[in-house]
PDB file of C-alpha atoms in Angstrom:
ATOM      1  CA  MET A   1       7.204  37.487  -2.561  1.00 66.00           C
ATOM      2  CA  PRO A   2       5.114  34.334  -1.951  1.00 68.00           C
ATOM      3  CA  PRO A   3       1.856  34.039  -3.880  1.00 73.00           C
ATOM      4  CA  ALA A   4      -1.283  35.258  -2.128  1.00 79.00           C
ATOM      5  CA  ASP A   5      -3.812  33.115  -3.994  1.00 92.00           C
ATOM      6  CA  PRO A   6      -4.076  29.394  -3.253  1.00 96.00           C
ATOM      7  CA  TRP A   7      -3.175  26.825  -5.912  1.00 97.00           C
ATOM      8  CA  GLU A   8      -2.807  23.063  -6.216  1.00 98.00           C
ATOM      9  CA  TYR A   9      -1.112  20.627  -8.604  1.00 98.00           C
ATOM     10  CA  ALA A  10      -1.258  16.834  -8.904  1.00 97.00           C
ATOM     11  CA  LEU A  11       1.173  14.617 -10.776  1.00 97.00           C
ATOM     12  CA  TYR A  12       0.143  10.992 -11.275  1.00 96.00           C
ATOM     13  CA  ILE A  13       3.108   8.660 -11.574  1.00 94.00           C
ATOM     14  CA  PRO A  14       3.682   4.990 -12.359  1.00 93.00           C
ATOM     15  CA  ASN A  15       5.215   2.545  -9.907  1.00 91.00           C
ATOM     16  CA  ASP A  16       8.723   3.224 -11.139  1.00 93.00           C
ATOM     17  CA  LEU A  17      11.664   4.640  -9.186  1.00 92.00           C
ATOM     18  CA  ARG A  18      12.435   6.988 -12.092  1.00 94.00           C
ATOM     19  CA  ALA A  19       9.222   8.788 -11.151  1.00 94.00           C
ATOM     20  CA  VAL A  20      10.988  10.172  -8.073  1.00 94.00           C
ATOM     21  CA  THR A  21      13.242  12.279 -10.307  1.00 96.00           C
ATOM     22  CA  VAL A  22      10.279  13.395 -12.404  1.00 97.00           C
ATOM     23  CA  ALA A  23       8.413  14.429  -9.236  1.00 97.00           C
ATOM     24  CA  ARG A  24      11.407  16.371  -7.855  1.00 96.00           C
ATOM     25  CA  ARG A  25      11.986  18.279 -11.084  1.00 97.00           C
ATOM     26  CA  THR A  26       8.297  19.016 -11.545  1.00 97.00           C
ATOM     27  CA  LEU A  27       8.077  20.342  -7.983  1.00 98.00           C
ATOM     28  CA  ARG A  28      11.142  22.560  -8.537  1.00 97.00           C
ATOM     29  CA  LEU A  29       9.508  24.035 -11.643  1.00 97.00           C
ATOM     30  CA  ILE A  30       6.188  24.644  -9.849  1.00 97.00           C
ATOM     31  CA  LEU A  31       7.841  26.385  -6.904  1.00 97.00           C
ATOM     32  CA  THR A  32      10.112  28.477  -9.137  1.00 97.00           C
ATOM     33  CA  ILE A  33       7.195  29.673 -11.256  1.00 96.00           C
ATOM     34  CA  HIS A  34       5.228  30.614  -8.122  1.00 96.00           C
ATOM     35  CA  GLY A  35       8.126  32.524  -6.539  1.00 95.00           C
ATOM     36  CA  LEU A  36       8.793  30.038  -3.743  1.00 96.00           C
ATOM     37  CA  ILE A  37      12.430  29.391  -4.639  1.00 95.00           C
ATOM     38  CA  ARG A  38      13.643  29.531  -1.025  1.00 95.00           C
ATOM     39  CA  LEU A  39      11.478  26.488  -0.179  1.00 96.00           C
ATOM     40  CA  THR A  40      12.662  24.477  -3.174  1.00 96.00           C
ATOM     41  CA  ASP A  41      15.593  22.514  -1.738  1.00 96.00           C
ATOM     42  CA  THR A  42      13.744  21.351   1.385  1.00 96.00           C
ATOM     43  CA  ALA A  43      10.523  20.741  -0.544  1.00 97.00           C
ATOM     44  CA  GLU A  44      12.370  18.632  -3.130  1.00 96.00           C
ATOM     45  CA  LEU A  45      13.971  16.527  -0.416  1.00 95.00           C
ATOM     46  CA  LEU A  46      10.609  15.957   1.288  1.00 96.00           C
ATOM     47  CA  ALA A  47       8.783  15.170  -1.951  1.00 96.00           C
ATOM     48  CA  ALA A  48      11.492  12.724  -2.999  1.00 94.00           C
ATOM     49  CA  GLU A  49      11.181  10.874   0.305  1.00 93.00           C
ATOM     50  CA  LEU A  50       7.364  10.715   0.166  1.00 94.00           C
ATOM     51  CA  VAL A  51       7.225   9.651  -3.497  1.00 94.00           C
ATOM     52  CA  SER A  52      10.066   7.174  -3.036  1.00 92.00           C
ATOM     53  CA  ASN A  53       8.202   5.534  -0.152  1.00 90.00           C
ATOM     54  CA  ALA A  54       5.001   5.384  -2.216  1.00 91.00           C
ATOM     55  CA  VAL A  55       6.806   3.717  -5.122  1.00 91.00           C
ATOM     56  CA  ARG A  56       9.059   1.381  -3.103  1.00 88.00           C
ATOM     57  CA  HIS A  57       6.486   0.089  -0.636  1.00 85.00           C
ATOM     58  CA  THR A  58       3.416  -0.330  -2.848  1.00 86.00           C
ATOM     59  CA  LYS A  59       2.618  -2.071  -6.104  1.00 87.00           C
ATOM     60  CA  GLY A  60       0.233   0.371  -7.765  1.00 86.00           C
ATOM     61  CA  PRO A  61       0.363   3.879  -9.134  1.00 90.00           C
ATOM     62  CA  ALA A  62       1.061   6.929  -6.987  1.00 93.00           C
ATOM     63  CA  ALA A  63       0.636  10.687  -7.132  1.00 95.00           C
ATOM     64  CA  LEU A  64       2.410  13.793  -5.907  1.00 97.00           C
ATOM     65  CA  ARG A  65       0.159  16.597  -4.716  1.00 97.00           C
ATOM     66  CA  VAL A  66       1.421  20.112  -4.048  1.00 98.00           C
ATOM     67  CA  ARG A  67      -0.804  22.787  -2.537  1.00 98.00           C
ATOM     68  CA  TRP A  68      -0.171  26.376  -1.489  1.00 97.00           C
ATOM     69  CA  SER A  69      -2.653  28.073   0.832  1.00 96.00           C
ATOM     70  CA  ALA A  70      -2.403  30.751   3.535  1.00 94.00           C
ATOM     71  CA  GLY A  71       1.403  30.831   3.485  1.00 95.00           C
ATOM     72  CA  VAL A  72       1.798  27.056   3.840  1.00 97.00           C
ATOM     73  CA  LEU A  73       3.117  24.614   1.255  1.00 98.00           C
ATOM     74  CA  ARG A  74       1.663  21.111   1.580  1.00 98.00           C
ATOM     75  CA  ILE A  75       3.431  18.279  -0.212  1.00 98.00           C
ATOM     76  CA  GLY A  76       1.813  14.875  -0.267  1.00 96.00           C
ATOM     77  CA  ALA A  77       2.094  11.481  -1.868  1.00 95.00           C
ATOM     78  CA  TRP A  78      -0.866   9.212  -2.520  1.00 93.00           C
ATOM     79  CA  ASP A  79      -0.463   5.500  -3.044  1.00 92.00           C
ATOM     80  CA  ALA A  80      -2.895   2.614  -3.467  1.00 88.00           C
ATOM     81  CA  ASP A  81      -1.986   0.826  -0.219  1.00 86.00           C
ATOM     82  CA  PRO A  82      -4.341   1.784   2.645  1.00 84.00           C
ATOM     83  CA  GLU A  83      -1.978   0.478   5.338  1.00 82.00           C
ATOM     84  CA  PRO A  84      -0.207   3.077   7.486  1.00 82.00           C
ATOM     85  CA  PRO A  85       3.464   3.768   6.886  1.00 78.00           C
ATOM     86  CA  PRO A  86       5.486   0.991   8.535  1.00 67.00           C
ATOM     87  CA  PRO A  87       6.683   1.920  12.067  1.00 60.00           C
ATOM     88  CA  GLY A  88      10.248   1.291  10.922  1.00 54.00           C
ATOM     89  CA  GLU A  89       9.890   4.165   8.476  1.00 51.00           C
ATOM     90  CA  LEU A  90      10.012   6.562  11.419  1.00 49.00           C
ATOM     91  CA  GLU A  91      13.589   5.551  12.091  1.00 48.00           C
ATOM     92  CA  VAL A  92      16.566   6.509  10.006  1.00 46.00           C
ATOM     93  CA  LEU A  93      17.243   3.592   7.689  1.00 44.00           C
ATOM     94  CA  GLY A  94      20.461   2.514   6.005  1.00 45.00           C
ATOM     95  CA  GLU A  95      21.460   3.278   2.433  1.00 43.00           C
ATOM     96  CA  GLU A  96      18.033   2.251   1.164  1.00 48.00           C
ATOM     97  CA  GLY A  97      16.461   5.442   2.498  1.00 48.00           C
ATOM     98  CA  ARG A  98      16.155   7.818   5.346  1.00 60.00           C
ATOM     99  CA  GLY A  99      12.639   6.903   6.349  1.00 70.00           C
ATOM    100  CA  LEU A 100      10.015   9.324   7.518  1.00 82.00           C
ATOM    101  CA  ALA A 101      12.430  10.511  10.217  1.00 85.00           C
ATOM    102  CA  LEU A 102      13.803  12.862   7.576  1.00 86.00           C
ATOM    103  CA  VAL A 103      10.317  14.177   6.847  1.00 91.00           C
ATOM    104  CA  ALA A 104       9.641  14.666  10.562  1.00 89.00           C
ATOM    105  CA  ALA A 105      12.958  16.503  10.997  1.00 91.00           C
ATOM    106  CA  CYS A 106      12.626  18.846   7.998  1.00 93.00           C
ATOM    107  CA  ALA A 107       8.893  19.600   7.817  1.00 95.00           C
ATOM    108  CA  ASP A 108       6.938  21.872  10.112  1.00 95.00           C
ATOM    109  CA  LEU A 109       4.178  19.276  10.323  1.00 95.00           C
ATOM    110  CA  TRP A 110       3.471  15.881   8.764  1.00 94.00           C
ATOM    111  CA  GLY A 111       0.951  13.077   8.934  1.00 93.00           C
ATOM    112  CA  TRP A 112      -0.948  10.482   6.974  1.00 91.00           C
ATOM    113  CA  GLN A 113      -4.549   9.468   6.401  1.00 91.00           C
ATOM    114  CA  PRO A 114      -6.303   6.525   4.783  1.00 89.00           C
ATOM    115  CA  LEU A 115      -8.342   7.396   1.701  1.00 85.00           C
ATOM    116  CA  ALA A 116     -11.306   5.866  -0.055  1.00 78.00           C
ATOM    117  CA  ARG A 117     -12.529   7.809  -3.053  1.00 67.00           C
ATOM    118  CA  HIS A 118     -14.524   6.600  -6.070  1.00 67.00           C
ATOM    119  CA  GLY A 119     -13.941   2.998  -4.993  1.00 69.00           C
ATOM    120  CA  ASN A 120     -10.166   3.496  -4.828  1.00 68.00           C
ATOM    121  CA  ARG A 121      -8.432   2.793  -1.544  1.00 82.00           C
ATOM    122  CA  GLY A 122      -5.088   4.049  -0.465  1.00 90.00           C
ATOM    123  CA  LYS A 123      -3.340   6.522   1.794  1.00 92.00           C
ATOM    124  CA  TYR A 124      -2.061  10.055   1.645  1.00 93.00           C
ATOM    125  CA  VAL A 125       1.189  10.923   3.449  1.00 94.00           C
ATOM    126  CA  TRP A 126       1.766  14.661   3.658  1.00 96.00           C
ATOM    127  CA  CYS A 127       3.997  17.327   5.151  1.00 97.00           C
ATOM    128  CA  GLU A 128       3.886  21.092   5.397  1.00 97.00           C
ATOM    129  CA  LEU A 129       6.400  23.919   5.130  1.00 97.00           C
ATOM    130  CA  ALA A 130       5.517  27.439   6.234  1.00 94.00           C
ATOM    131  CA  ALA A 131       6.796  30.266   4.028  1.00 85.00           C
ATOM    132  CA  ALA A 132       8.038  32.302   6.999  1.00 71.00           C
TER     133      ALA A 132
END
């Protein structure tokens, strides 16, 4: 049974491709503990794509954010680059990655927004999965 109360986690990661594995495994643990096992495989795939893009296409740190509220799981990646995701990311890419086309195909909803908080600039790319 999915949790009724909302919750949120944030994992700050260095600009290192190994962080993608750390983010995936952390997300799996979070979802398992909260009884959302049936969302785990898709959520892991989406988180890996978002975090991978944040690490590959920017030079600074990044973060994975996971939020559960009203039957919806939101997965997002913050990075320090305020520029929008490159238009080419919406297409399926070669062996280097699948681009945001994978996110668009697997998530119920996705988007991005520029951020400016406490003097830090960047962007937040997110997607949502409904529990039903």
